[in-house]
Coordinates of C-alpha atoms in Angstrom, one line a residue:
X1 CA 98.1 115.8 80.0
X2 CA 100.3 116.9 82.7
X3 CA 101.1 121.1 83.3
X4 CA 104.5 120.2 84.6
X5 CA 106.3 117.0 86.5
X6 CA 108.8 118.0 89.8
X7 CA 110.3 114.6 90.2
X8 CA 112.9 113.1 92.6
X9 CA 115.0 109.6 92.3
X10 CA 116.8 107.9 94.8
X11 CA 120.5 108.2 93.4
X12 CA 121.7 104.4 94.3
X13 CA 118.6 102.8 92.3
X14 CA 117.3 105.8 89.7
X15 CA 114.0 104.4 90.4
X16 CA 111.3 107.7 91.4
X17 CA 111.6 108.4 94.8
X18 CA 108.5 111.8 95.0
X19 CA 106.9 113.4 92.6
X20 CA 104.1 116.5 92.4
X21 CA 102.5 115.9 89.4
X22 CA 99.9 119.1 87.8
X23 CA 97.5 118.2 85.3
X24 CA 94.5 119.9 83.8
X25 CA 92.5 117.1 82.1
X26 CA 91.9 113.3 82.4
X27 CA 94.2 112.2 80.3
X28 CA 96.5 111.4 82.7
X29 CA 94.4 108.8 84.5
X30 CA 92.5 107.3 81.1
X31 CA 94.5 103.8 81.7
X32 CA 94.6 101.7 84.8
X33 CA 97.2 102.7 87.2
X34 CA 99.2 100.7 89.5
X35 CA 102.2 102.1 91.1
X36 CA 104.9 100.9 93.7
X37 CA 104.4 104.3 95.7
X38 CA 101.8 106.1 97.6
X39 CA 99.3 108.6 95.8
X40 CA 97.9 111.2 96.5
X41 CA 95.2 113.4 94.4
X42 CA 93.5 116.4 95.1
X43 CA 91.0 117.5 92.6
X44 CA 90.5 121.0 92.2
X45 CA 88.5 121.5 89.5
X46 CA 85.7 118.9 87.8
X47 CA 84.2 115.6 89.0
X48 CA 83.4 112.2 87.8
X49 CA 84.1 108.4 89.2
X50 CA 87.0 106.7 90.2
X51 CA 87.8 103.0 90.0
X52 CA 89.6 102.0 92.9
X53 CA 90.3 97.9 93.5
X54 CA 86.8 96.8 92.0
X55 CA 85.0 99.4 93.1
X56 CA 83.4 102.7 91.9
X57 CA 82.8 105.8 93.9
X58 CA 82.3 109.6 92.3
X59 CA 83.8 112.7 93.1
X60 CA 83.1 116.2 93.2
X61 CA 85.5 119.5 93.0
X62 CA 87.9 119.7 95.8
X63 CA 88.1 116.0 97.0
X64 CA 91.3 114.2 97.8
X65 CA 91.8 110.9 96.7
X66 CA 94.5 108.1 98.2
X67 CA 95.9 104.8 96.7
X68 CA 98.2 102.8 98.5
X69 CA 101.0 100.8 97.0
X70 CA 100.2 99.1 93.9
X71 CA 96.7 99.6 94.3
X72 CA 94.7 99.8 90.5
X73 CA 92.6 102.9 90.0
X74 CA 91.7 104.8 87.3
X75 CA 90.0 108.3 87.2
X76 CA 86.9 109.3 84.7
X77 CA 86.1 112.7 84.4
X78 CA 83.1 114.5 83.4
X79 CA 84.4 117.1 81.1
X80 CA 87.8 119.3 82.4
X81 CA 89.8 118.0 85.2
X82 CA 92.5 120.1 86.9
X83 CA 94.9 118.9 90.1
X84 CA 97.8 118.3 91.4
X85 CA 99.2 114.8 92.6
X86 CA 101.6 113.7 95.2
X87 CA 103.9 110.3 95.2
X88 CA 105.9 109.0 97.3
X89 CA 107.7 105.7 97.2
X90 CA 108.6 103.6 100.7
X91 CA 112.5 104.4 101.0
X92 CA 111.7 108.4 100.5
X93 CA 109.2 108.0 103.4
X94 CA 107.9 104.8 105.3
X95 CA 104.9 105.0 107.0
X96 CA 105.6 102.3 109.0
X97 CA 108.5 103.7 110.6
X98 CA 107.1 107.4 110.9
X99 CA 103.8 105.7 112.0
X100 CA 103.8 107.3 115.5
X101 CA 104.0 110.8 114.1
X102 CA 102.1 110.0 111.0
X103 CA 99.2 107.8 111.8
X104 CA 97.7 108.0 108.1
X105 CA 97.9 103.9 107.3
X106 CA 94.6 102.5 108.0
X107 CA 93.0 105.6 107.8
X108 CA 94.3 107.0 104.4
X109 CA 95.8 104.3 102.7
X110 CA 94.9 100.2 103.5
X111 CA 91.5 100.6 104.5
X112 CA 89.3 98.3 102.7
X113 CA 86.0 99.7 104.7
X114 CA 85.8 103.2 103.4
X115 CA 86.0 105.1 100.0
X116 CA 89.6 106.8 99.2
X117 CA 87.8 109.8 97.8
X118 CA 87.4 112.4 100.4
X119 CA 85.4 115.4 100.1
X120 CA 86.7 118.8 100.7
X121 CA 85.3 122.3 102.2
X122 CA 87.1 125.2 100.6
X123 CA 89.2 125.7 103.8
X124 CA 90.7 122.0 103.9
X125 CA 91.0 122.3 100.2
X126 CA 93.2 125.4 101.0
X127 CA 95.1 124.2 103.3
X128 CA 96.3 120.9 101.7
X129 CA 96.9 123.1 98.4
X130 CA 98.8 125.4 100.6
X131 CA 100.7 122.2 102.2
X132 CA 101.5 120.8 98.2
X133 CA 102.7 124.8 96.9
X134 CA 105.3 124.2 99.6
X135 CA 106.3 120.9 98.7
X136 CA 106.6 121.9 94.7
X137 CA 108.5 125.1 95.9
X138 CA 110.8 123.0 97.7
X139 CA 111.5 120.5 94.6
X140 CA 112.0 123.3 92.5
X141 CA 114.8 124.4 94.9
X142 CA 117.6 122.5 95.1
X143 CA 119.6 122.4 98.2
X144 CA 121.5 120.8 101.1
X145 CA 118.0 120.8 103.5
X146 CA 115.5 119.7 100.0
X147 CA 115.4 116.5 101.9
X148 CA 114.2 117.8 105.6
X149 CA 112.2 120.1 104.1
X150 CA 110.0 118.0 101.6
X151 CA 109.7 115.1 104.5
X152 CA 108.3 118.1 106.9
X153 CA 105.9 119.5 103.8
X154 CA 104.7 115.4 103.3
X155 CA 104.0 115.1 106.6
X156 CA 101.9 118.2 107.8
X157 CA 99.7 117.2 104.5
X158 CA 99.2 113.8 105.7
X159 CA 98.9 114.4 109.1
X160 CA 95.8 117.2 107.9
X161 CA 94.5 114.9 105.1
X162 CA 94.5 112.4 107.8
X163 CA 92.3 115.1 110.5
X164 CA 90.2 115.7 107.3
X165 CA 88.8 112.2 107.5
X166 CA 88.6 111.2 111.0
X167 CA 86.4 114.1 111.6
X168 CA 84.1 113.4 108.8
X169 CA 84.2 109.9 110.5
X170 CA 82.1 111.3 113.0
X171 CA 79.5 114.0 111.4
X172 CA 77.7 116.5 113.6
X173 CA 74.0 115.4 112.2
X174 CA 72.9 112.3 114.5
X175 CA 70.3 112.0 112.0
X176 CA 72.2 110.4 109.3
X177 CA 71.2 106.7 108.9
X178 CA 73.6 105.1 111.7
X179 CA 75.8 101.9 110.4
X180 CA 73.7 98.4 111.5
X181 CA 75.6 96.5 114.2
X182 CA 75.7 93.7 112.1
X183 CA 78.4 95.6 110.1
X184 CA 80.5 95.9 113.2
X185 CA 80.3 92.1 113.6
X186 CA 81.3 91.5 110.1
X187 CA 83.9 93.7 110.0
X188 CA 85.3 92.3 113.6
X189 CA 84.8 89.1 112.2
X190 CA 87.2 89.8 109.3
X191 CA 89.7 91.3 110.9
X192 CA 89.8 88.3 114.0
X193 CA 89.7 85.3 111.1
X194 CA 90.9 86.4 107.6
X195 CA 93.8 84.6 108.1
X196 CA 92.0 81.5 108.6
X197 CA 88.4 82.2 106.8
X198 CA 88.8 82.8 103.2
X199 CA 85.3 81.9 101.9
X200 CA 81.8 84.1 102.5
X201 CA 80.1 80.8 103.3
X202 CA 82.7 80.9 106.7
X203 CA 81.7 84.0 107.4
X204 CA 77.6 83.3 107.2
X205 CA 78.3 80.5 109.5
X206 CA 80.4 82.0 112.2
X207 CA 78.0 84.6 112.2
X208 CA 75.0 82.6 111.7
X209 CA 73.8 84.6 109.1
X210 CA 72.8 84.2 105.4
X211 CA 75.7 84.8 102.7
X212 CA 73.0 86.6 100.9
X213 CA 72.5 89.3 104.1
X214 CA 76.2 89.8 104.2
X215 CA 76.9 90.3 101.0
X216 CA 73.9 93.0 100.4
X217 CA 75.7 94.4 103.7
X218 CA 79.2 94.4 102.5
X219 CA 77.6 95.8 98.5
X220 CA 75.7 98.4 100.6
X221 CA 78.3 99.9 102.7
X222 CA 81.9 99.0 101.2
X223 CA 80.3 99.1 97.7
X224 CA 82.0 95.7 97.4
X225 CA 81.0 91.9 97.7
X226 CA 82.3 90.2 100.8
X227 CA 84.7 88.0 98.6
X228 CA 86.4 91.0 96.8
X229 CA 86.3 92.6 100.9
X230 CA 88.0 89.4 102.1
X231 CA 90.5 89.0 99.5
X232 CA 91.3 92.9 100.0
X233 CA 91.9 92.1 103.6
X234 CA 94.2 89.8 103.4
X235 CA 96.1 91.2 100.5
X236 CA 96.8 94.0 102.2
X237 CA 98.4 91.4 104.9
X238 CA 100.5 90.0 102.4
X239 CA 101.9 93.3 101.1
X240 CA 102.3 94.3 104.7
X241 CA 104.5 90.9 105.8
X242 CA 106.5 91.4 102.2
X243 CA 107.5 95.3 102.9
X244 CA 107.8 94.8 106.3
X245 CA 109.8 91.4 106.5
X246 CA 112.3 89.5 105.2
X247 CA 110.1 86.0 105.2
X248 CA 110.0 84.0 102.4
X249 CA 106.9 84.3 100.4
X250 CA 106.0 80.4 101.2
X251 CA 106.3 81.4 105.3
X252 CA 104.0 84.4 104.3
X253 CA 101.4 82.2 102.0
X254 CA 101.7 79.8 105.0
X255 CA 101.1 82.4 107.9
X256 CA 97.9 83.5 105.6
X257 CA 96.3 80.4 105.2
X258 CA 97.5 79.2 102.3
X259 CA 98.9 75.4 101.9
X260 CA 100.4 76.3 98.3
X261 CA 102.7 79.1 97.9
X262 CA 102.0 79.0 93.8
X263 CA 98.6 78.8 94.7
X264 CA 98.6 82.0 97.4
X265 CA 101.4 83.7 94.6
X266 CA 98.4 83.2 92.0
X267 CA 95.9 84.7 94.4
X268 CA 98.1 87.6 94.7
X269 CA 98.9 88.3 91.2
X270 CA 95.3 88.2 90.6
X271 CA 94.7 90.9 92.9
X272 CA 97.6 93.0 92.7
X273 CA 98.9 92.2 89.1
X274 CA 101.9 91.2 90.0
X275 CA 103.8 88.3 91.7
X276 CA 103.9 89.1 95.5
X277 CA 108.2 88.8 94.6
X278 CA 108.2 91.4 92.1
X279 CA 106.1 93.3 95.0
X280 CA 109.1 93.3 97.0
X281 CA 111.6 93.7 94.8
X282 CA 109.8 97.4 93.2
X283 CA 108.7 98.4 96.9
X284 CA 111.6 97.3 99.0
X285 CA 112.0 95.5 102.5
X286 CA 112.3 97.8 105.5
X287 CA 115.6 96.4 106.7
X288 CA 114.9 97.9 110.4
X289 CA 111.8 95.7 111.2
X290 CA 113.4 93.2 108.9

């Protein structure tokens, strides 16, 4: 189980606010997880698979692995398993409202299109390990500045986890197998009508293409069926419009397509776990965009 636990609470609410978490085996992750903060995990020794959503992906030593609010995974290792994880919950630091310095949402966290497990050379694995030392030196240490200082440590290791990705977005081989352009289309596709389009047949007919070809498309390169991509896209809406906003949850069932809030609060549930109410009452409402 865990080495040691640095943790931090927000004094009004006691709930956790950060945490740096060291483990050395699996132990940690053998049950399904599902938190109202961020993660962050960044394996240093071992390697296995990793449930994230409804979807599998392995890992290797030194990878970094992200998992946005409330998402489900669950971490299988292949004998010993050492690391260290990072939380963080919305009212220690919103990524919404540091999004201009921290552009990490879509990329790190929220993004249905790519796996969260990325792979590490020894020199990014250095310097995010470097980046997390500082933050568990900094809880460790107690003072009038803890605060600054842990939101500066958090945000040079997102910012670089953030780098890490991008650039593998774009490797320097040409000669790996380039994405179809029919992916481009569906994932355009999605993104222009999931509030509207909530069924794969939609999608084969907008697109004038079988279900069957988009669904081997979507298995093949989200390593998830375009129903479970869908519903992924637009749950991450809904979280979005609840943290976000003060609308009701029927307004937000409405403004997503749904006729019935008890049928889109069912939906949700289903997805997350959880009603989308107890959603927003565990991760907050950001009262400036509110």
């Amino acid at each position: 189980m865990a080495d040691n636990i640095l943790e931090l609470f927000n004094p009004q609410t006691k709930s956790l606010a950060f945490r740096v978490v060291s483990f050395d085996d699996a132990g940690y992750f053998s049950d399904l997880n599902k938190y109202n903060y961020f993660s962050l995990t960044l394996i240093l020794q071992g390697e296995g698979s990793v449930t994230a959503d409804v979807s599998g992906f392995s890992f290797n030593q030194n990878s970094l692995m992200c998992f946005s609010l409330y998402q489900p995974f669950k971490i299988t290792a292949n004998g010993e398993l050492k690391g260290i994880m990072v939380n963080f919950h919305t009212e220690f630091f919103c990524l919404h409202k540091h999004r201009h310095e921290v552009s990490c949402n879509g990329v790190l966290f929220n993004n249905i299109y790519e796996s969260p497990v990325i792979n590490l050379n020894e020199e990014e694995k250095q310097s995010l390990l470097t980046t997390i030392i500082g933050l568990k030196t900094a809880m460790s240490q107690p003072g009038t500045a803890q605060l600054e200082l842990l939101i500066s440590y958090l945000k040079i290791l997102l910012i670089n986890a953030s780098r890490i990705k991008i650039e593998q977005r774009h490797p320097q081989d040409m000669r790996l197998e380039k994405e179809p352009d029919a992916l481009n289309i569906l994932k355009d596709a999605i993104e222009q009508h999931f509030k509207t389009l909530h069924s794969p047949g939609e999608y084969a007919e907008l697109l004038n293409m079988s279900i069957a070809t988009l669904n081997r498309l979507s298995k093949k390169y989200f390593n998830k069926t375009l129903s479970n991509l869908i519903a992924d896209r637009i749950i991450i809406e809904a979280k979005r419009q609840l943290y976000l906003t003060a609308k009701p949850v029927k307004l937000i069932a409405f403004e997503l397509g749904f006729n019935d809030e008890f049928y889109f609060s069912r939906f949700f549930k289903g997805h997350v776990g959880i009603s989308p109410q107890f959603f927003r009452d565990t991760v907050g409402v950001d009262q400036e965009n509110a």
